[in-house]
Structure formats: structure tokens, C-alpha cells
CSV table of C-alpha atoms in Angstrom, one decimal:
chain,number,residue,atom,x,y,z
I,51,MET,CA,-85.3,17.1,-174.1
I,52,VAL,CA,-86.0,20.8,-173.4
I,53,ARG,CA,-85.1,20.2,-169.8
I,54,TYR,CA,-81.8,18.6,-170.5
I,55,LEU,CA,-81.0,21.6,-173.0
I,56,ARG,CA,-81.9,24.0,-170.3
I,57,ARG,CA,-79.5,22.3,-167.8
I,58,LEU,CA,-76.6,22.2,-170.5
I,59,LEU,CA,-77.1,25.8,-171.2
I,60,ALA,CA,-77.1,26.5,-167.4
I,61,VAL,CA,-73.8,24.8,-166.9
I,62,LEU,CA,-72.2,25.9,-170.1
I,63,PRO,CA,-70.6,29.1,-168.8
I,64,CYS,CA,-69.0,27.1,-166.0
I,65,LEU,CA,-67.6,24.6,-168.5
I,66,VAL,CA,-66.2,27.5,-170.7
I,67,ALA,CA,-64.8,29.2,-167.8
I,68,CYS,CA,-63.1,26.1,-166.3
I,69,ALA,CA,-61.7,25.3,-169.8
I,70,ALA,CA,-60.2,28.8,-170.1
I,71,TRP,CA,-58.7,28.6,-166.6
I,72,ALA,CA,-57.3,25.3,-167.3
I,73,GLN,CA,-55.5,26.8,-170.4
I,74,THR,CA,-54.3,29.9,-168.5
I,75,GLU,CA,-50.5,29.7,-168.4
I,76,THR,CA,-48.9,30.4,-165.0
I,77,ALA,CA,-45.6,31.3,-163.3
I,78,LEU,CA,-44.5,30.6,-159.7
I,79,ILE,CA,-43.6,33.4,-157.3
I,80,ALA,CA,-42.2,32.4,-153.9
I,81,ASP,CA,-41.6,34.7,-151.0
I,82,SER,CA,-38.2,34.9,-149.1
I,83,ALA,CA,-37.9,34.4,-145.5
I,84,ASP,CA,-35.0,34.4,-143.1
I,85,GLY,CA,-34.1,34.6,-139.4
I,86,GLY,CA,-36.5,33.3,-136.8
I,87,GLY,CA,-36.3,32.8,-133.0
I,88,PRO,CA,-36.7,35.7,-130.6
I,89,GLY,CA,-35.0,38.1,-133.0
I,90,GLY,CA,-37.9,37.9,-135.4
I,91,GLY,CA,-37.5,37.4,-139.3
I,92,THR,CA,-36.8,39.2,-142.5
I,93,PHE,CA,-39.3,38.8,-145.2
I,94,PHE,CA,-39.5,39.7,-148.8
I,95,ILE,CA,-43.1,39.0,-150.0
I,96,LEU,CA,-45.5,39.6,-153.1
I,97,VAL,CA,-48.3,41.9,-151.9
I,98,SER,CA,-50.4,41.9,-155.0
I,99,HIS,CA,-50.4,40.9,-158.8
I,100,ASN,CA,-52.2,43.2,-161.3
I,101,GLY,CA,-54.1,44.8,-158.2
I,102,GLN,CA,-55.3,41.7,-156.8
I,103,ALA,CA,-53.9,41.1,-153.1
I,104,THR,CA,-52.4,37.8,-152.4
I,105,ASP,CA,-54.5,35.6,-150.1
I,106,ASN,CA,-51.4,34.4,-148.2
I,107,ASP,CA,-47.7,35.2,-147.7
I,108,ALA,CA,-44.6,34.3,-145.8
I,109,ILE,CA,-45.3,36.6,-142.9
I,110,ARG,CA,-48.9,35.2,-142.4
I,111,ALA,CA,-47.7,31.6,-142.8
I,112,SER,CA,-44.9,32.3,-140.1
I,113,SER,CA,-47.3,34.0,-137.9
I,114,GLN,CA,-49.5,30.8,-137.9
I,115,ALA,CA,-46.6,28.5,-137.6
I,116,SER,CA,-45.5,30.6,-134.6
I,117,PHE,CA,-49.0,30.5,-132.7
I,118,GLY,CA,-48.3,29.5,-129.1
I,119,ARG,CA,-44.5,30.1,-129.1
I,120,GLY,CA,-44.5,33.5,-127.4
I,121,ALA,CA,-41.8,35.7,-128.8
I,122,TYR,CA,-40.2,32.9,-130.6
I,123,MET,CA,-40.8,33.2,-134.4
I,124,ARG,CA,-40.8,30.2,-136.6
I,125,VAL,CA,-40.0,31.4,-140.2
I,126,VAL,CA,-41.5,29.6,-143.1
I,127,GLY,CA,-41.8,30.3,-146.8
I,128,HIS,CA,-44.7,30.6,-149.1
I,129,ALA,CA,-45.2,30.4,-152.8
I,130,ARG,CA,-48.2,30.8,-155.3
I,131,GLN,CA,-49.0,30.4,-158.9
I,132,VAL,CA,-49.9,33.5,-160.7
I,133,PRO,CA,-51.0,34.2,-164.4
I,134,ALA,CA,-48.0,34.6,-166.8
I,135,GLY,CA,-47.5,37.5,-169.1
I,136,LYS,CA,-47.2,41.3,-168.4
I,137,ALA,CA,-47.9,42.1,-164.8
I,138,THR,CA,-47.8,44.8,-162.2
I,139,LEU,CA,-46.3,43.4,-158.9
I,140,VAL,CA,-46.3,45.0,-155.6
I,141,LEU,CA,-43.3,43.8,-153.5
I,142,ARG,CA,-42.5,44.5,-149.9
I,143,GLY,CA,-39.4,43.9,-147.7
I,144,THR,CA,-39.6,44.2,-143.7
I,145,GLN,CA,-38.5,42.7,-140.5
I,146,THR,CA,-41.3,41.3,-138.3
I,147,HIS,CA,-41.6,40.0,-134.7
I,148,THR,CA,-44.3,37.9,-133.1
I,149,ALA,CA,-44.4,39.7,-129.9
I,150,PRO,CA,-45.9,43.2,-130.1
I,151,ILE,CA,-43.7,44.5,-127.4
I,152,ASP,CA,-40.7,44.0,-129.7
I,153,THR,CA,-42.4,46.2,-132.4
I,154,ILE,CA,-43.2,48.8,-129.8
I,155,PHE,CA,-39.6,48.8,-128.4
I,156,ARG,CA,-38.1,49.2,-132.0
I,157,ALA,CA,-40.6,52.2,-132.8
I,158,ILE,CA,-39.6,54.1,-129.6
I,159,PHE,CA,-35.8,53.3,-129.5
I,160,ARG,CA,-34.7,52.4,-133.0
I,161,GLY,CA,-37.1,54.4,-135.1
I,162,GLY,CA,-39.1,51.5,-136.0
I,163,SER,CA,-38.2,48.3,-138.3
I,164,PRO,CA,-36.7,49.1,-141.6
I,165,GLU,CA,-39.0,48.7,-144.5
I,166,VAL,CA,-39.3,49.1,-148.3
I,167,SER,CA,-42.2,48.6,-150.8
I,168,GLY,CA,-43.2,49.5,-154.2
I,169,SER,CA,-44.5,48.3,-157.6
I,170,ILE,CA,-42.5,47.0,-160.6
I,171,GLU,CA,-43.6,46.2,-164.2
I,172,VAL,CA,-42.5,42.6,-165.4
I,173,GLU,CA,-43.1,40.1,-168.0
I,174,LEU,CA,-43.6,36.6,-166.4
I,175,LYS,CA,-42.6,33.5,-168.5
I,176,PRO,CA,-45.0,30.7,-168.5
I,177,GLY,CA,-43.8,27.9,-166.3
I,178,ALA,CA,-40.9,29.9,-164.8
I,179,SER,CA,-40.1,30.1,-161.2
I,180,TYR,CA,-39.4,33.5,-159.6
I,181,ARG,CA,-38.6,34.7,-156.0
I,182,VAL,CA,-39.0,37.9,-154.2
I,183,ASN,CA,-35.7,38.8,-152.6
I,184,GLY,CA,-33.9,41.9,-151.3
I,185,VAL,CA,-32.0,43.5,-148.4
I,186,VAL,CA,-33.5,45.5,-145.5
I,187,ASP,CA,-31.4,47.1,-142.7
I,188,THR,CA,-30.3,50.4,-141.4
I,189,TYR,CA,-28.2,51.2,-144.5
I,190,GLN,CA,-29.9,49.3,-147.4
I,191,ARG,CA,-33.5,48.9,-148.2
I,192,GLU,CA,-34.2,47.3,-151.5
I,193,VAL,CA,-36.5,44.6,-152.8
I,194,TRP,CA,-36.7,42.9,-156.2
I,195,LEU,CA,-37.9,39.9,-158.2
I,196,GLU,CA,-35.4,37.4,-159.5
I,197,GLU,CA,-35.4,34.2,-161.4
I,198,VAL,CA,-34.8,31.0,-159.4
I,199,GLY,CA,-31.6,29.4,-160.4
I,200,SER,CA,-30.0,32.2,-162.4
I,201,LYS,CA,-30.8,34.9,-159.8
I,202,ALA,CA,-31.3,37.4,-162.7
I,203,ILE,CA,-33.3,40.3,-161.6
I,204,VAL,CA,-36.6,40.8,-163.5
I,205,GLY,CA,-37.8,44.4,-163.9
I,206,ASN,CA,-36.4,47.2,-161.6
I,207,LYS,CA,-35.3,47.2,-158.0
I,208,VAL,CA,-37.4,49.0,-155.6
I,209,VAL,CA,-35.3,51.2,-153.5
I,210,ALA,CA,-36.4,53.2,-150.4
I,211,PRO,CA,-35.3,56.7,-150.4
I,212,ALA,CA,-33.4,58.2,-147.5
I,213,ASP,CA,-35.1,60.9,-145.4
I,214,PRO,CA,-34.9,64.2,-147.2
I,215,GLU,CA,-34.3,65.9,-144.0
I,216,LEU,CA,-31.3,63.8,-143.2
I,217,LEU,CA,-29.9,64.3,-146.8
I,218,LYS,CA,-30.1,68.1,-146.2
I,219,ALA,CA,-28.1,67.6,-142.9
I,220,MET,CA,-25.2,66.1,-144.8
I,221,GLU,CA,-24.1,69.3,-146.4
I,222,GLY,CA,-20.3,69.4,-146.4
I,223,ALA,CA,-20.0,65.6,-146.1
I,224,GLN,CA,-16.8,63.7,-146.8
I,225,HIS,CA,-16.4,60.1,-148.2
I,226,VAL,CA,-16.0,56.8,-146.7
I,227,CYS,CA,-12.4,55.6,-147.4
I,228,CYS,CA,-13.2,51.9,-147.9
I,229,ASN,CA,-15.8,49.3,-147.7
I,230,LEU,CA,-17.2,49.5,-143.9
I,231,ARG,CA,-18.7,46.3,-142.4
I,232,TYR,CA,-21.8,47.1,-140.5
I,233,GLU,CA,-24.3,45.1,-138.5
I,234,GLY,CA,-27.7,46.9,-137.9
I,235,ASP,CA,-26.6,50.6,-137.5
I,236,TRP,CA,-23.2,49.7,-135.8
I,237,ILE,CA,-19.8,50.1,-137.5
I,238,SER,CA,-16.9,48.5,-135.5
I,239,ASP,CA,-13.2,48.9,-135.9
I,240,SER,CA,-13.1,45.1,-136.6
I,241,ALA,CA,-13.6,44.5,-140.2
I,242,TRP,CA,-15.8,41.3,-140.0
I,243,PRO,CA,-15.8,40.0,-143.5
I,244,HIS,CA,-19.1,38.1,-143.2
I,245,LEU,CA,-21.1,41.4,-142.7
I,246,PRO,CA,-22.6,43.6,-145.3
I,247,PHE,CA,-20.7,46.8,-146.2
I,248,VAL,CA,-21.2,50.5,-146.9
I,249,PRO,CA,-19.3,50.8,-150.2
I,250,ALA,CA,-16.2,52.9,-150.5
I,251,GLY,CA,-16.9,56.5,-151.6
I,252,ALA,CA,-20.3,56.6,-149.7
I,253,ARG,CA,-21.0,60.1,-148.3
I,254,ILE,CA,-20.4,60.4,-144.6
I,255,LYS,CA,-21.1,63.3,-142.1
I,256,VAL,CA,-19.8,62.8,-138.7
I,257,GLN,CA,-22.1,64.6,-136.2
I,258,GLU,CA,-20.6,63.8,-132.9
I,259,ILE,CA,-17.7,62.1,-131.2
I,260,SER,CA,-17.9,61.2,-127.6
I,261,GLY,CA,-15.5,58.6,-125.8
I,262,ASN,CA,-15.1,55.7,-128.0
I,263,ARG,CA,-18.3,56.3,-129.9
I,264,ALA,CA,-19.3,58.4,-132.9
I,265,TRP,CA,-22.6,59.3,-134.5
I,266,ALA,CA,-22.8,59.9,-138.3
I,267,LEU,CA,-25.0,60.2,-141.2
I,268,ILE,CA,-24.0,57.8,-144.2
I,269,ASP,CA,-25.9,58.6,-147.4
I,270,GLY,CA,-28.9,59.9,-145.3
I,271,ARG,CA,-28.9,57.0,-142.9
I,272,LYS,CA,-28.2,57.3,-139.1
I,273,MET,CA,-25.2,55.1,-138.3
I,274,ARG,CA,-23.0,54.6,-135.3
I,275,ILE,CA,-19.3,54.0,-135.2
I,276,GLY,CA,-17.4,52.4,-132.4
I,277,ASN,CA,-13.7,52.0,-131.4
I,278,ASP,CA,-14.2,48.5,-129.7
I,279,TYR,CA,-10.8,46.7,-130.0
I,280,GLY,CA,-8.1,49.3,-130.8
I,281,ARG,CA,-8.5,51.9,-128.0
I,282,GLU,CA,-5.0,51.4,-126.9
I,283,ARG,CA,-3.5,52.2,-130.2
I,284,GLU,CA,-6.0,54.6,-131.7
I,285,THR,CA,-8.3,57.4,-130.3
I,286,MET,CA,-11.8,57.7,-131.6
I,287,ALA,CA,-11.0,60.9,-133.4
I,288,GLN,CA,-8.0,59.3,-135.2
I,289,MET,CA,-10.3,56.5,-136.2
I,290,VAL,CA,-12.9,58.7,-137.6
I,291,ALA,CA,-10.1,60.7,-139.5
I,292,ARG,CA,-9.0,57.5,-141.0
I,293,LEU,CA,-12.5,56.5,-142.0
I,294,ALA,CA,-14.0,59.8,-143.4
I,295,VAL,CA,-11.7,61.3,-146.1
I,296,PRO,CA,-12.2,64.5,-148.3
I,297,THR,CA,-11.4,62.8,-151.6
I,298,ASP,CA,-13.7,60.3,-153.0
I,299,PRO,CA,-11.8,57.0,-153.3
I,300,ARG,CA,-13.9,55.9,-156.3
I,301,LEU,CA,-11.7,58.2,-158.4
I,302,ARG,CA,-8.8,55.9,-157.7
I,303,ILE,CA,-10.7,52.8,-157.9
I,304,ALA,CA,-11.7,53.7,-161.5
I,305,GLY,CA,-8.1,53.5,-162.6
I,306,PHE,CA,-7.5,50.0,-161.1
I,307,ASP,CA,-7.4,46.9,-163.4
I,308,ALA,CA,-10.8,45.2,-163.8
I,309,PRO,CA,-10.2,42.2,-161.6
I,310,VAL,CA,-9.3,44.6,-158.8
I,311,ARG,CA,-12.3,46.7,-159.4
I,312,ASP,CA,-14.6,43.7,-159.4
I,313,ALA,CA,-13.0,42.6,-156.1
I,314,ILE,CA,-13.6,45.8,-154.5
I,315,ARG,CA,-17.1,45.8,-155.5
I,316,ALA,CA,-17.7,42.4,-154.1
I,317,GLY,CA,-15.8,43.4,-150.8
I,318,LYS,CA,-13.1,40.7,-151.3
I,319,ALA,CA,-9.5,40.3,-152.1
I,320,THR,CA,-7.9,38.7,-155.2
I,321,PRO,CA,-4.3,37.8,-156.3
I,322,GLY,CA,-2.1,40.7,-157.3
I,323,MET,CA,-3.8,43.3,-155.2
I,324,THR,CA,-1.7,45.9,-153.2
I,325,ARG,CA,-2.1,46.6,-149.6
I,326,ASP,CA,-3.8,49.8,-150.3
I,327,GLN,CA,-6.3,48.1,-152.5
I,328,VAL,CA,-7.0,45.4,-149.8
I,329,LEU,CA,-7.7,48.1,-147.4
I,330,ILE,CA,-10.3,49.5,-149.7
I,331,ALA,CA,-12.0,46.1,-150.3
I,332,LEU,CA,-11.7,44.4,-146.8
I,333,GLY,CA,-11.3,47.4,-144.5
I,334,ARG,CA,-8.4,47.7,-142.0
I,335,PRO,CA,-7.7,44.5,-140.1
I,336,ARG,CA,-8.0,44.8,-136.3
I,337,LEU,CA,-5.2,46.9,-134.8
I,338,ALA,CA,-4.7,44.5,-131.9
I,339,HIS,CA,-3.9,41.6,-134.4
I,340,THR,CA,-2.2,43.6,-137.3
I,341,PRO,CA,-0.7,46.7,-136.0
I,342,ASP,CA,1.7,47.0,-138.7
I,343,LEU,CA,0.3,47.3,-142.3
I,344,GLN,CA,3.6,46.2,-143.7
I,345,ALA,CA,3.3,42.7,-142.1
I,346,LYS,CA,3.4,39.9,-144.5
I,347,GLU,CA,0.1,38.5,-143.4
I,348,TRP,CA,-3.2,40.4,-142.4
I,349,LEU,CA,-5.5,38.7,-140.0
I,350,TYR,CA,-9.3,38.9,-140.3
I,351,LEU,CA,-11.8,37.2,-138.0
I,352,LEU,CA,-15.1,35.7,-138.9
I,353,ASP,CA,-18.3,35.8,-136.7
I,354,ASN,CA,-17.1,32.7,-134.7
I,355,ASN,CA,-13.7,34.2,-134.3
I,356,GLU,CA,-12.3,31.9,-136.9
I,357,GLU,CA,-9.0,33.2,-138.3
I,358,ALA,CA,-8.2,34.0,-141.9
I,359,PHE,CA,-5.1,35.5,-143.4
I,360,VAL,CA,-4.4,37.5,-146.5
I,361,VAL,CA,-0.8,36.8,-147.5
I,362,PHE,CA,1.5,39.3,-149.3
I,363,ASP,CA,4.7,38.7,-151.4
I,364,ALA,CA,8.0,40.5,-151.1
I,365,GLU,CA,6.6,43.3,-153.5
I,366,GLY,CA,3.5,43.9,-151.4
I,367,ARG,CA,1.0,42.2,-153.5
I,368,VAL,CA,-1.6,39.6,-152.5
I,369,GLN,CA,-0.2,36.2,-153.0
I,370,ALA,CA,-2.3,33.8,-151.3
I,371,PHE,CA,-4.9,33.2,-148.8
I,372,ASP,CA,-4.8,31.0,-145.7
I,373,GLY,CA,-8.1,29.9,-144.0
I,374,SER,CA,-11.0,27.6,-144.3
I,375,ARG,CA,-13.4,27.1,-147.1
I,376,LYS,CA,-15.9,29.1,-145.3
I,377,ALA,CA,-13.4,32.0,-144.7
I,378,ARG,CA,-12.3,31.9,-148.4
I,379,GLY,CA,-15.9,32.4,-149.4
I,380,PHE,CA,-16.1,35.7,-147.5
I,381,LEU,CA,-12.6,37.1,-148.3
I,382,TRP,CA,-11.3,35.7,-151.4
I,383,LEU,CA,-12.3,36.5,-155.0
I,384,ALA,CA,-9.9,34.3,-157.0
I,385,PRO,CA,-10.0,34.3,-160.8
I,386,LEU,CA,-11.6,31.4,-162.5
I,387,PRO,CA,-9.2,29.0,-164.2
I,388,GLU,CA,-9.3,29.0,-168.0
I,389,VAL,CA,-10.9,26.1,-169.7
I,390,ALA,CA,-8.3,23.7,-170.9
I,391,ALA,CA,-8.0,23.4,-174.7
I,392,ALA,CA,-8.9,20.0,-176.3
I,393,PRO,CA,-5.7,17.7,-176.4
I,394,ALA,CA,-3.9,17.5,-179.7
I,395,ALA,CA,-3.8,14.4,-181.5
I,396,ALA,CA,-1.1,11.8,-180.2
I,397,PRO,CA,2.0,12.1,-182.1
I,398,LYS,CA,3.4,9.0,-183.9
I,399,ALA,CA,5.8,6.7,-182.0
I,400,SER,CA,9.4,7.7,-182.1
I,401,SER,CA,12.5,6.1,-181.0
I,402,ALA,CA,13.8,9.4,-179.6
I,403,PRO,CA,12.4,10.6,-176.3
I,404,ALA,CA,10.7,13.9,-176.1
I,405,ALA,CA,12.5,16.8,-174.5
I,406,PRO,CA,11.2,17.8,-171.1
I,407,SER,CA,9.5,21.3,-171.2
I,408,SER,CA,10.0,23.8,-168.2
I,409,ALA,CA,7.1,26.0,-169.3
I,410,PRO,CA,3.9,25.7,-167.1
I,411,SER,CA,0.8,24.6,-168.6
I,412,ALA,CA,-2.0,26.9,-169.5
I,413,ALA,CA,-4.2,25.4,-166.8
I,414,SER,CA,-1.5,25.7,-164.0
I,415,ALA,CA,-0.7,29.2,-165.1
I,416,ALA,CA,-4.4,30.3,-164.8
I,417,ALA,CA,-5.0,28.6,-161.5
I,418,PRO,CA,-5.2,30.7,-158.3
I,419,ALA,CA,-2.0,30.9,-156.0
I,420,ALA,CA,-1.8,28.0,-153.7
I,421,GLU,CA,-2.8,28.6,-150.1
I,422,ALA,CA,0.2,29.6,-147.9
I,423,PRO,CA,0.7,28.0,-144.6
I,424,ARG,CA,0.6,30.3,-141.5
């Protein structure tokens, strides 16, 4: 009997620990991963939870999945369960390549791959699912935790500060006239609506103009500007003068109606906007396609050169949009239709016919303008 008691006492701590572990409430945190191929991938990962480093993440999982593929990266995600409750999380956003030569090339010629990391304090709900997300490129470097489904941000965003020396070099900076679309560190004179944008009003300091290229600092980030498509109609100096203005456009934007302000913040157009407001929101359409800003239609191109048009009425306000559903997602921020009221009780039968009504229904009045044919 004594022998059995000794064995029971020996395993009792393990049984207690296992029972406590089984009762521990957890939450799921998944990494985000995008890209792949020879261009590498962009990753937003959980580095540690309450000081304990994660045993695996999407970067390591992608590296293992890419073994034997040379410079080709196969991007895969990763998720793990962590204890719920109050927690200190370290998050990281970065761009990674499988081939070391790519990392070396970027370090020498492009100043390295953009990256952001930092810690946040959160309260994780038991049974909830979260995702590490963010944006990391030449202009924006942010990482955050969000709830899966609602995409509500939990805790604070981690934002990488700009180089203090570059911020000092921006003395006497002007302001960006409108939302400027960019890819990497490149800003073209074609306002590609599928690309991210530098928001209107951002501080800009043009440092050099040479040929059809300009080099500038925007909010302490090094960016390049190119006159790619409108060289026959506009010089580089004229383009720069159009993009960099002395007065902050946000002062005017603050006086616009709420739907217009929301559209500009989203980088999209909405019914009733003026031509000037569309310029701020979408940027100037390519000169070769829309040389006259008084034209009834403005043409914008997507990444596959798919065409989309913003259509104005006789008073110069946005009337409609002409383009595919994909293009609509990039350019159009239409108001949501109102929820129709419950139908009233049916009237008693009458021998007299009801008089026709010429007033539109609430649902039809609230619906977005119909797409106009080209």
C-alpha cells in the first residue's frame, strides 16, 4: 500500500498541472503572409507572447516550404493557440526572400527591406481568433493585431518612425496636392487606382529634378517621381509644381460634406463629388487619355490596363461609374441604400382604382446612380 501511495504522490503534481492546463482558456493568433515567387513575401508575424518567443511563424514555415526551390518562395501561413487574458505581444512586419543575394542586393541598392516591429498590450478573449496584419513598404510601415471577421484593431498600431535626419532635411516642405498612388518608392503620372496612396496633405520636399525624374522626401521617406506617360504635354517641372503645393489641401477637405471626406480618405469617388474633389481623391487621370479636365468622362486604368470611367453630369458632379465590378471596388465608394421600411397593412378592397404616384420610392431614391454606358 505504501508503495502505491508513493507512486500516486509522484504523479500527482503532473496530474494537477495537466488539469490546470486543460482548464486554461486560449485564443488563436494567426500570422499574415502574402506574395511569393521570385519576388519574395511580405509577412506580419507574432514574435512573442508575454516574453515567450513563438516556436514557429509564417516566415519559418514559408522557408521550410520553399526548400529546394532556389529563389522561388512558396508563402504559407501559420497560427498558434496562446493563453487568453492580458498579454504583451511583440509583432513584426517585414519583406523576406529565400535567396540571400536578394537580401544583399536590397541592402546595397535599396537601403534594405522595409520593416517594423514593436510591442502592444492587449486583452485576448477566450476562444477568439486574431490575425497579425499591417502594411510595410517604402512609405508605410505599420503592424497591428485585428480580430478575424470584424477586422477591428486590438490594442495600438505599431508604427515605424521616419529617419530623424531625413525629417530634419524636410525644412521648408510643401504639401501633396492629392492622394498619390505609389508602388515601392515610385510615383507615376498615371494614377493607378489599385495601388496604395500617399494621403493628400502629406509633407513633401522635392530635392532634385533631372529629365523626366524627380527625387523627393515625403514625410521623411525617400520617394521617386516619374513623368512616364505625359511627357509630350507636361514637363517634369510642371508635374512637380502640380503635385507639391504650398497650402495644405486638408484645410479645404475639412469643409467638404462627410460622404466626400470619407471617399477622399478611402481614395475613391462617390456620387455628387466635384471634379476638384475627384482630383484630390483619385489623382489626375493620365494626360494622354484625359487631356481636358472638363471632359464628361475621366479614364483611369487598372493594373491589367482595364479601363474605368468616372462620369460627370452637366453641373460637373459625379453622376455615375462605368467599369467592371473589379474596377468599381477600386474607384467607387457609393452610398449604402437605406433599409426599406416594413410594408404597411394592405388597405381594404375598394371599387375605385388607386391613383398612380409620380414620387420615387425611398429605396430607389437612396440607391446609387446607375452605371452610364461609355
